[in-house]
Short mmCIF file of C-alpha atoms and ligand atoms in Angstrom, two decimals:
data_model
loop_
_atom_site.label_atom_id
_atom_site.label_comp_id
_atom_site.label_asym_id
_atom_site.label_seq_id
_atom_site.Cartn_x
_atom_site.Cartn_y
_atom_site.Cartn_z
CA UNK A 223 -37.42 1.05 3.81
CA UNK A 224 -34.33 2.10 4.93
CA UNK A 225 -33.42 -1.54 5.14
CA UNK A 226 -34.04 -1.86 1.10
CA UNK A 227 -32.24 1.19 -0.10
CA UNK A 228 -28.75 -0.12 1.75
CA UNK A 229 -28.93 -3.36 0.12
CA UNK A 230 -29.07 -1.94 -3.41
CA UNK A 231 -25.54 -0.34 -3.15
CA UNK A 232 -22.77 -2.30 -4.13
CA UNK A 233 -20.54 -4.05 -1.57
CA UNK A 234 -17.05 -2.65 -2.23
CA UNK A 235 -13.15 -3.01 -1.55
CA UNK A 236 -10.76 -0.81 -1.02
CA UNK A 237 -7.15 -0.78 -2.66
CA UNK A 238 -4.48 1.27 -0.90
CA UNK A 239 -0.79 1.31 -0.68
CA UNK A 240 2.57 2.33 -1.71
CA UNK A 241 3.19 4.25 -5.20
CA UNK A 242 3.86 1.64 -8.05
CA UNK A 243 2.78 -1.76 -5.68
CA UNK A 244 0.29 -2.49 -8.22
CA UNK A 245 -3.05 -1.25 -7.38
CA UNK A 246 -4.03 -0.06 -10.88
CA UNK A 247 -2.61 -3.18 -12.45
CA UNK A 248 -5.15 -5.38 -10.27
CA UNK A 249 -7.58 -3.10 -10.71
CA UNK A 250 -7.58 -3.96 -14.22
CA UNK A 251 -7.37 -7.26 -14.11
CA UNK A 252 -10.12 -7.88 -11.61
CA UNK A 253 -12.49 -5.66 -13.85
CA UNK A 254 -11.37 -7.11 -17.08
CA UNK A 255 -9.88 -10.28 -16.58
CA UNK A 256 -6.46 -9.05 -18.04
CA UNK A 257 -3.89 -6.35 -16.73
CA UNK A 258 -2.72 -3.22 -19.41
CA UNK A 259 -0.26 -0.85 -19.18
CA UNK A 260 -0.76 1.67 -15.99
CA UNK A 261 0.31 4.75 -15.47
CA UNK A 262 0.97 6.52 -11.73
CA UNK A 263 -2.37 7.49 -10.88
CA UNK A 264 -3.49 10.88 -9.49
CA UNK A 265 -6.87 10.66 -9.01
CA UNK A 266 -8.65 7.37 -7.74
CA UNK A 267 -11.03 5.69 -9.80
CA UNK A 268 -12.61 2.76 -9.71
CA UNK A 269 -14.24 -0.32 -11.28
CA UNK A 270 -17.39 -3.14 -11.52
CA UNK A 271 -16.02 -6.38 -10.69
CA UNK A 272 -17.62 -10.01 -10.56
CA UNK A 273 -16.44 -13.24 -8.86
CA UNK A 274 -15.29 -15.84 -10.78
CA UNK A 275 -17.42 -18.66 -11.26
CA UNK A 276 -14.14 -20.82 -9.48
CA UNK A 277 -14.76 -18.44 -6.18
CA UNK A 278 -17.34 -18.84 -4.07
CA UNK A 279 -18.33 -16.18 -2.07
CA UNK A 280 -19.84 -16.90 1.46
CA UNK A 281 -23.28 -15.83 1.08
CA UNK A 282 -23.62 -18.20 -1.52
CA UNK A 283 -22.18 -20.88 -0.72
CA UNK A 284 -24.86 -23.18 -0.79
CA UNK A 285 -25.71 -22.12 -4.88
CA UNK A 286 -25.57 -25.06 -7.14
CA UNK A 287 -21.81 -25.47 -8.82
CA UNK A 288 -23.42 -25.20 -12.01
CA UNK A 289 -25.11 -22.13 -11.62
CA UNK A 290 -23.19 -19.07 -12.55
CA UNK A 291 -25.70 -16.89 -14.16
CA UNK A 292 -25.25 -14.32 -11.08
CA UNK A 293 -22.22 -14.32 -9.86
CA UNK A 294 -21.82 -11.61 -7.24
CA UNK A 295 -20.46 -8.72 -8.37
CA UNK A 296 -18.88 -5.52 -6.11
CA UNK A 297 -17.18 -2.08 -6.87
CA UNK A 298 -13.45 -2.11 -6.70
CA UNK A 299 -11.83 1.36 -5.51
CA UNK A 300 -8.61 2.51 -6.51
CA UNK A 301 -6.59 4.87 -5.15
CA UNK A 302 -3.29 7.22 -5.52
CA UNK A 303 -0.25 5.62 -3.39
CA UNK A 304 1.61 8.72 -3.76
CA UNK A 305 2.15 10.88 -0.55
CA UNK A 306 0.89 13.72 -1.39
CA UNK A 307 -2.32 11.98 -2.57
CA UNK A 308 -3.19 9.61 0.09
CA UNK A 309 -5.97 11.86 1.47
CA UNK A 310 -8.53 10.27 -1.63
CA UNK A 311 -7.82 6.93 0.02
CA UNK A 312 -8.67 8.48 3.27
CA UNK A 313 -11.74 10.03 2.04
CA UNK A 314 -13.15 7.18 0.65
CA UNK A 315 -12.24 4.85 3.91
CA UNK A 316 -14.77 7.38 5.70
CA UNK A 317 -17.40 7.97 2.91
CA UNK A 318 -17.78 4.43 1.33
CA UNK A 319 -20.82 3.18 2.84
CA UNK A 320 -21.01 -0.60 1.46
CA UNK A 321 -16.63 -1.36 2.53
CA UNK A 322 -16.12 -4.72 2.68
CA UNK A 323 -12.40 -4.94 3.23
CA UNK A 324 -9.63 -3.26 2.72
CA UNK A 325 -6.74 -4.46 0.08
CA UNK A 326 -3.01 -3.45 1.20
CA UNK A 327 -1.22 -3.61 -2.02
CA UNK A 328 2.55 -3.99 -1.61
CA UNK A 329 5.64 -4.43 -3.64
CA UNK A 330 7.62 -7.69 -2.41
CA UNK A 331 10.54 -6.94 -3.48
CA UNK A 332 10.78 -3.11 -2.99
CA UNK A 333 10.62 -4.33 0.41
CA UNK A 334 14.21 -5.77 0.35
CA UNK A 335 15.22 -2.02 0.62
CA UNK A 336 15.39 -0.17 3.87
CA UNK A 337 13.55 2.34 2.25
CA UNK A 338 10.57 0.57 0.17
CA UNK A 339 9.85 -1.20 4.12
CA UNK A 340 9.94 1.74 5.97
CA UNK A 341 7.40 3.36 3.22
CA UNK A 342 5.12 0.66 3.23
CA UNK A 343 5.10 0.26 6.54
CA UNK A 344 4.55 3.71 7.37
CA UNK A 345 1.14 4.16 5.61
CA UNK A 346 -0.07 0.35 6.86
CA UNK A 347 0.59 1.64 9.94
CA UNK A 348 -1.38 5.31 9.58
CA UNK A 349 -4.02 2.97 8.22
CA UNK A 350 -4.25 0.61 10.88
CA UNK A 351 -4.18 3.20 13.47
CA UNK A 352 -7.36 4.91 12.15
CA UNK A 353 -9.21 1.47 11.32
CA UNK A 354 -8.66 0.79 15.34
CA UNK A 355 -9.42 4.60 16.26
CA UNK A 356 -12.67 3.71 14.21
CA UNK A 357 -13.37 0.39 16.24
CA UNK A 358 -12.79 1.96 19.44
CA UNK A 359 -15.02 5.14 18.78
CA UNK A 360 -17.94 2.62 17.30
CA UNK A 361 -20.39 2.36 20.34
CA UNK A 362 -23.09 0.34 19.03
CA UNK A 363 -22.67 -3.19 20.59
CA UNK A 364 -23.07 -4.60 16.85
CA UNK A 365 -19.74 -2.75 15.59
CA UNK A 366 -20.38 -1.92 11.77
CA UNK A 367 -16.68 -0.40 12.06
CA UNK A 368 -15.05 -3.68 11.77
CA UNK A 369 -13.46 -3.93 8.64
CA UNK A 370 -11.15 -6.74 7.33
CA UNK A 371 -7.71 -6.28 6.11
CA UNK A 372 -5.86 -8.11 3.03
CA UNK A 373 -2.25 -7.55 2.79
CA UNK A 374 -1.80 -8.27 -1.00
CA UNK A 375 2.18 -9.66 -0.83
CA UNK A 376 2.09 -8.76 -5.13
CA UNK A 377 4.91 -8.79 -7.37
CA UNK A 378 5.53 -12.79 -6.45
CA UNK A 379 6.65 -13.43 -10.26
CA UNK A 380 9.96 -11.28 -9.58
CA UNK A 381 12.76 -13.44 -8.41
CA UNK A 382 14.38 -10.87 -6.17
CA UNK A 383 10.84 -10.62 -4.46
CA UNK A 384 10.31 -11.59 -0.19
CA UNK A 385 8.21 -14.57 0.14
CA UNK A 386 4.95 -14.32 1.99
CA UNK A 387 5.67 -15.36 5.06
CA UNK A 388 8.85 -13.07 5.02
CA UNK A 389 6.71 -9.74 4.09
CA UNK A 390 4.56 -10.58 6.64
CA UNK A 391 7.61 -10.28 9.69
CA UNK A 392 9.29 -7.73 7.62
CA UNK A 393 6.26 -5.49 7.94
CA UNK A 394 5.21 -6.08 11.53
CA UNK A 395 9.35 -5.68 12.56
CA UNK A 396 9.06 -2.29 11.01
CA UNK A 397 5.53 -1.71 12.37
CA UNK A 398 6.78 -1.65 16.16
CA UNK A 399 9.56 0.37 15.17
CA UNK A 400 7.19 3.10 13.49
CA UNK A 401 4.57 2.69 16.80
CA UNK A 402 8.02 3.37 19.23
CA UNK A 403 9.36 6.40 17.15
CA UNK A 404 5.48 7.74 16.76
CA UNK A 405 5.18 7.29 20.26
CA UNK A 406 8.14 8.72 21.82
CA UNK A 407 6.89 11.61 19.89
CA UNK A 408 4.20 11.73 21.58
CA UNK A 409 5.82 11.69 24.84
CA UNK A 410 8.19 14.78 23.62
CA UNK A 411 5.35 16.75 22.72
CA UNK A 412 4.06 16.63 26.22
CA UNK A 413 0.45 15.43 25.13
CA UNK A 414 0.96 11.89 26.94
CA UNK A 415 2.05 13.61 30.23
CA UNK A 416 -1.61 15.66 30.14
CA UNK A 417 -3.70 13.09 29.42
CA UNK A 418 -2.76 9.20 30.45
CA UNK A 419 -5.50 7.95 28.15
CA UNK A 420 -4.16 9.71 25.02
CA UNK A 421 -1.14 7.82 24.91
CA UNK A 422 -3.13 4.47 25.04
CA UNK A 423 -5.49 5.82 22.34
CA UNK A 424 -2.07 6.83 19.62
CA UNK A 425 -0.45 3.18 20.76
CA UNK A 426 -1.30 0.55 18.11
CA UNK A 427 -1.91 -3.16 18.65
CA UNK A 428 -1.20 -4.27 22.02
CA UNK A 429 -0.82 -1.31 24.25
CA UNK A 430 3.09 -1.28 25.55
CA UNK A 431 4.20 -4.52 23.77
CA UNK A 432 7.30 -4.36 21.92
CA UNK A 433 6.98 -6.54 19.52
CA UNK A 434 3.76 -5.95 17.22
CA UNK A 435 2.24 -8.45 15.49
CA UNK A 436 -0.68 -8.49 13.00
CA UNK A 437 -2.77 -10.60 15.27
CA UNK A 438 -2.81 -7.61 18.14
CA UNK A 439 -5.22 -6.14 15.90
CA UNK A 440 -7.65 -8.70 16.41
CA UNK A 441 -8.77 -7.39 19.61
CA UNK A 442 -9.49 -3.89 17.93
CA UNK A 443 -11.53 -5.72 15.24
CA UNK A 444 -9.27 -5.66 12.60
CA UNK A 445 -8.71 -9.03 10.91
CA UNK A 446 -5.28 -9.02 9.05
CA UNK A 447 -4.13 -11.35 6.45
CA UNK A 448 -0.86 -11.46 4.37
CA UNK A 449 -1.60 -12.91 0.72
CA UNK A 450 1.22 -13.70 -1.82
CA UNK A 451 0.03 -13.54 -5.45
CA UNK A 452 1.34 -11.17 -8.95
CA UNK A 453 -0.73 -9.41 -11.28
CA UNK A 454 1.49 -10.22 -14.40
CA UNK A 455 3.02 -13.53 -14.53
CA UNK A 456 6.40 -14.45 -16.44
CA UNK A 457 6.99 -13.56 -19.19
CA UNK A 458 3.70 -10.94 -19.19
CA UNK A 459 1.38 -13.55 -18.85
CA UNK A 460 -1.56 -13.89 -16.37
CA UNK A 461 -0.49 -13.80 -12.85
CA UNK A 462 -1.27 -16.05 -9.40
CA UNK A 463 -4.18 -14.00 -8.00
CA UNK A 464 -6.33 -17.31 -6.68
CA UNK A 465 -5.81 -16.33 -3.15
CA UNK A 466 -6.75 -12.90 -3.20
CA UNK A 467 -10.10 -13.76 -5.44
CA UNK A 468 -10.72 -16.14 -2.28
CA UNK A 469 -10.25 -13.77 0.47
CA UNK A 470 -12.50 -11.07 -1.62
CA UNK A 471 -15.45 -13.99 -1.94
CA UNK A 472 -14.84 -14.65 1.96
CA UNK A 473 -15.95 -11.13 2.64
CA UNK A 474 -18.23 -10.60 -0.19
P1 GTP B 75 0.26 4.33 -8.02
O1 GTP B 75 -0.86 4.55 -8.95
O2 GTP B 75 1.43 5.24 -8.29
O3 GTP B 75 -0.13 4.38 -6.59
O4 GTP B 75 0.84 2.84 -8.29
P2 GTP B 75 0.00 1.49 -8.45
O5 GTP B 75 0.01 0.78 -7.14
O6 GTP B 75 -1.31 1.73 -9.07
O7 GTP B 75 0.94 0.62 -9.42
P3 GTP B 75 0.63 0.13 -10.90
O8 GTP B 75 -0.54 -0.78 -10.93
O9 GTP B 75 0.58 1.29 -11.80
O10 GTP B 75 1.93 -0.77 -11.19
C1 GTP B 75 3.24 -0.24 -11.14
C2 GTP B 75 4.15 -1.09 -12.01
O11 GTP B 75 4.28 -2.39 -11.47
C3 GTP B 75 3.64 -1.26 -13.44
O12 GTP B 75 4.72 -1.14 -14.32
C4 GTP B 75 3.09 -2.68 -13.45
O13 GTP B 75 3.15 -3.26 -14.70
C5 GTP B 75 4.02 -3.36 -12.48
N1 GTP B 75 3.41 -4.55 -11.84
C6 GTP B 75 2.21 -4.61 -11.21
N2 GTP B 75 1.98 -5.85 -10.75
C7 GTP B 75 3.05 -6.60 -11.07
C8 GTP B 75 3.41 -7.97 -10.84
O14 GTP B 75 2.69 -8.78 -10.24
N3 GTP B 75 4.63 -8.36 -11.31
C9 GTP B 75 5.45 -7.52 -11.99
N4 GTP B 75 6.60 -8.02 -12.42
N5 GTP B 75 5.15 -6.24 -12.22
C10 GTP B 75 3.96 -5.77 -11.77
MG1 MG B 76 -2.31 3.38 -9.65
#
């Protein structure tokens, strides 16, 4: 019984981020196949969504190429990026049963600024942080805790945007310098000195390594990916979002 009623909800993913990286703009093109005009959102909201019939998801890959009359569908959730507001994508990390993934939506080329990095890099890193508290607190052998996450490298269509590959180091440069400043913190305040385990439990990635690297994560059952793509392409017209339909059908 209890088997049947968790099947009926809706996988879902989660999208998260800076202010203005594009959540709401993927949002709407996921849902309805083509982005409008956003606004800043305040609260989070959130839509139906179904794979294209191009994607394949994995639990059906063995469907016939012709058949598309079901395509698997799943709930998209979108939140605030703002600071103040970042508790609603909190809330619904904890309280959404059927999470699938999480999607990291970031600016590429509000990253060329000291300050767009440091931003987005901040909250990837409160986010990570808590997805590995998660892991390590989940004692059941099977680990539902393990969620996968998709760094969504948007905004590809701008010319003064960071490639890929280049958000990718950017981030994780900016990452170990967030995990030493959080962490000498730590030290001030005195809580590492009373307990040796706390510091090991606040230290992200590989405990004491300097350099941090998306693939530390691994080991605290957090998959990361970095995914280039755009929601609008030039000259308004329909972006480059292939790779992040694929990594959604992956986890589907
Ligand atoms: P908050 O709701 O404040 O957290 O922001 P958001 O992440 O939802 O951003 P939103 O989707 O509202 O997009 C912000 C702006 O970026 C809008 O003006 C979008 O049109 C624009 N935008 C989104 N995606 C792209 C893209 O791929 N390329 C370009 N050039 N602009 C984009
Ligand atoms: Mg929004």
């Amino acid at each position: 019984l209890y088997r049947k009623a968790q099947s009926k909800e809706l996988p879902s993913f989660l999208l998260l981020g800076p202010s203005g990286a594009g959540k709401t703009s993927l949002l709407t093109l996921f849902a309805n196949g083509t982005s409008s005009k956003t606004h800043t959102s305040q609260t989070p909201s959130s839509a139906l969504c179904a794979l294209p019939s191009t994607i394949r998801s994995t639990s059906d890959r063995y469907r016939s190429e012709n058949d598309t009359s079901s395509q698997p569908q799943f709930l998209l959730l979108d939140t605030p990026g703002h600071g103040k507001l970042r508790h609603h994508a909190l809330a619904s990390l904890t309280t959404s049963t059927a999470l699938k993934g999480l999607i990291y939506v970031v600016d590429s080329a509000a990253l060329s600024s000291s300050a767009g990095l440091t931003g987005a890099a901040e909250y990837l890193y409160d986010i990570l942080l808590l997805l590995q508290k998660r892991h390590t607190g989940a004692k059941t052998s099977k680990d539902p805790q393990a969620l996968p996450v998709m760094i969504a490298a948007n905004k590809q269509d701008v010319f003064s945007s960071l490639p890929t590959q280049m958000v990718k180091t950017k981030l994780e440069e900016e990452i170990a310098r967030v995990r030493a400043t959080r962490s000498k913190g730590l030290m001030d305040s005195g809580v590492g000195m009373e307990d040796a385990g706390e510091e090991e439990r606040e230290w992200l990635g590989e405990y004491g390594a300097e350099a941090f690297g998306f693939g530390q994560m691994e080991e605290h059952g957090v998959e990361v990916v970095v995914v280039g793509g755009s929601v609008r392409g030039e000259g308004g017209e329909k972006g480059d979002v292939e790779g992040w339909w694929g990594w959604v059908g992956e986890n589907l």
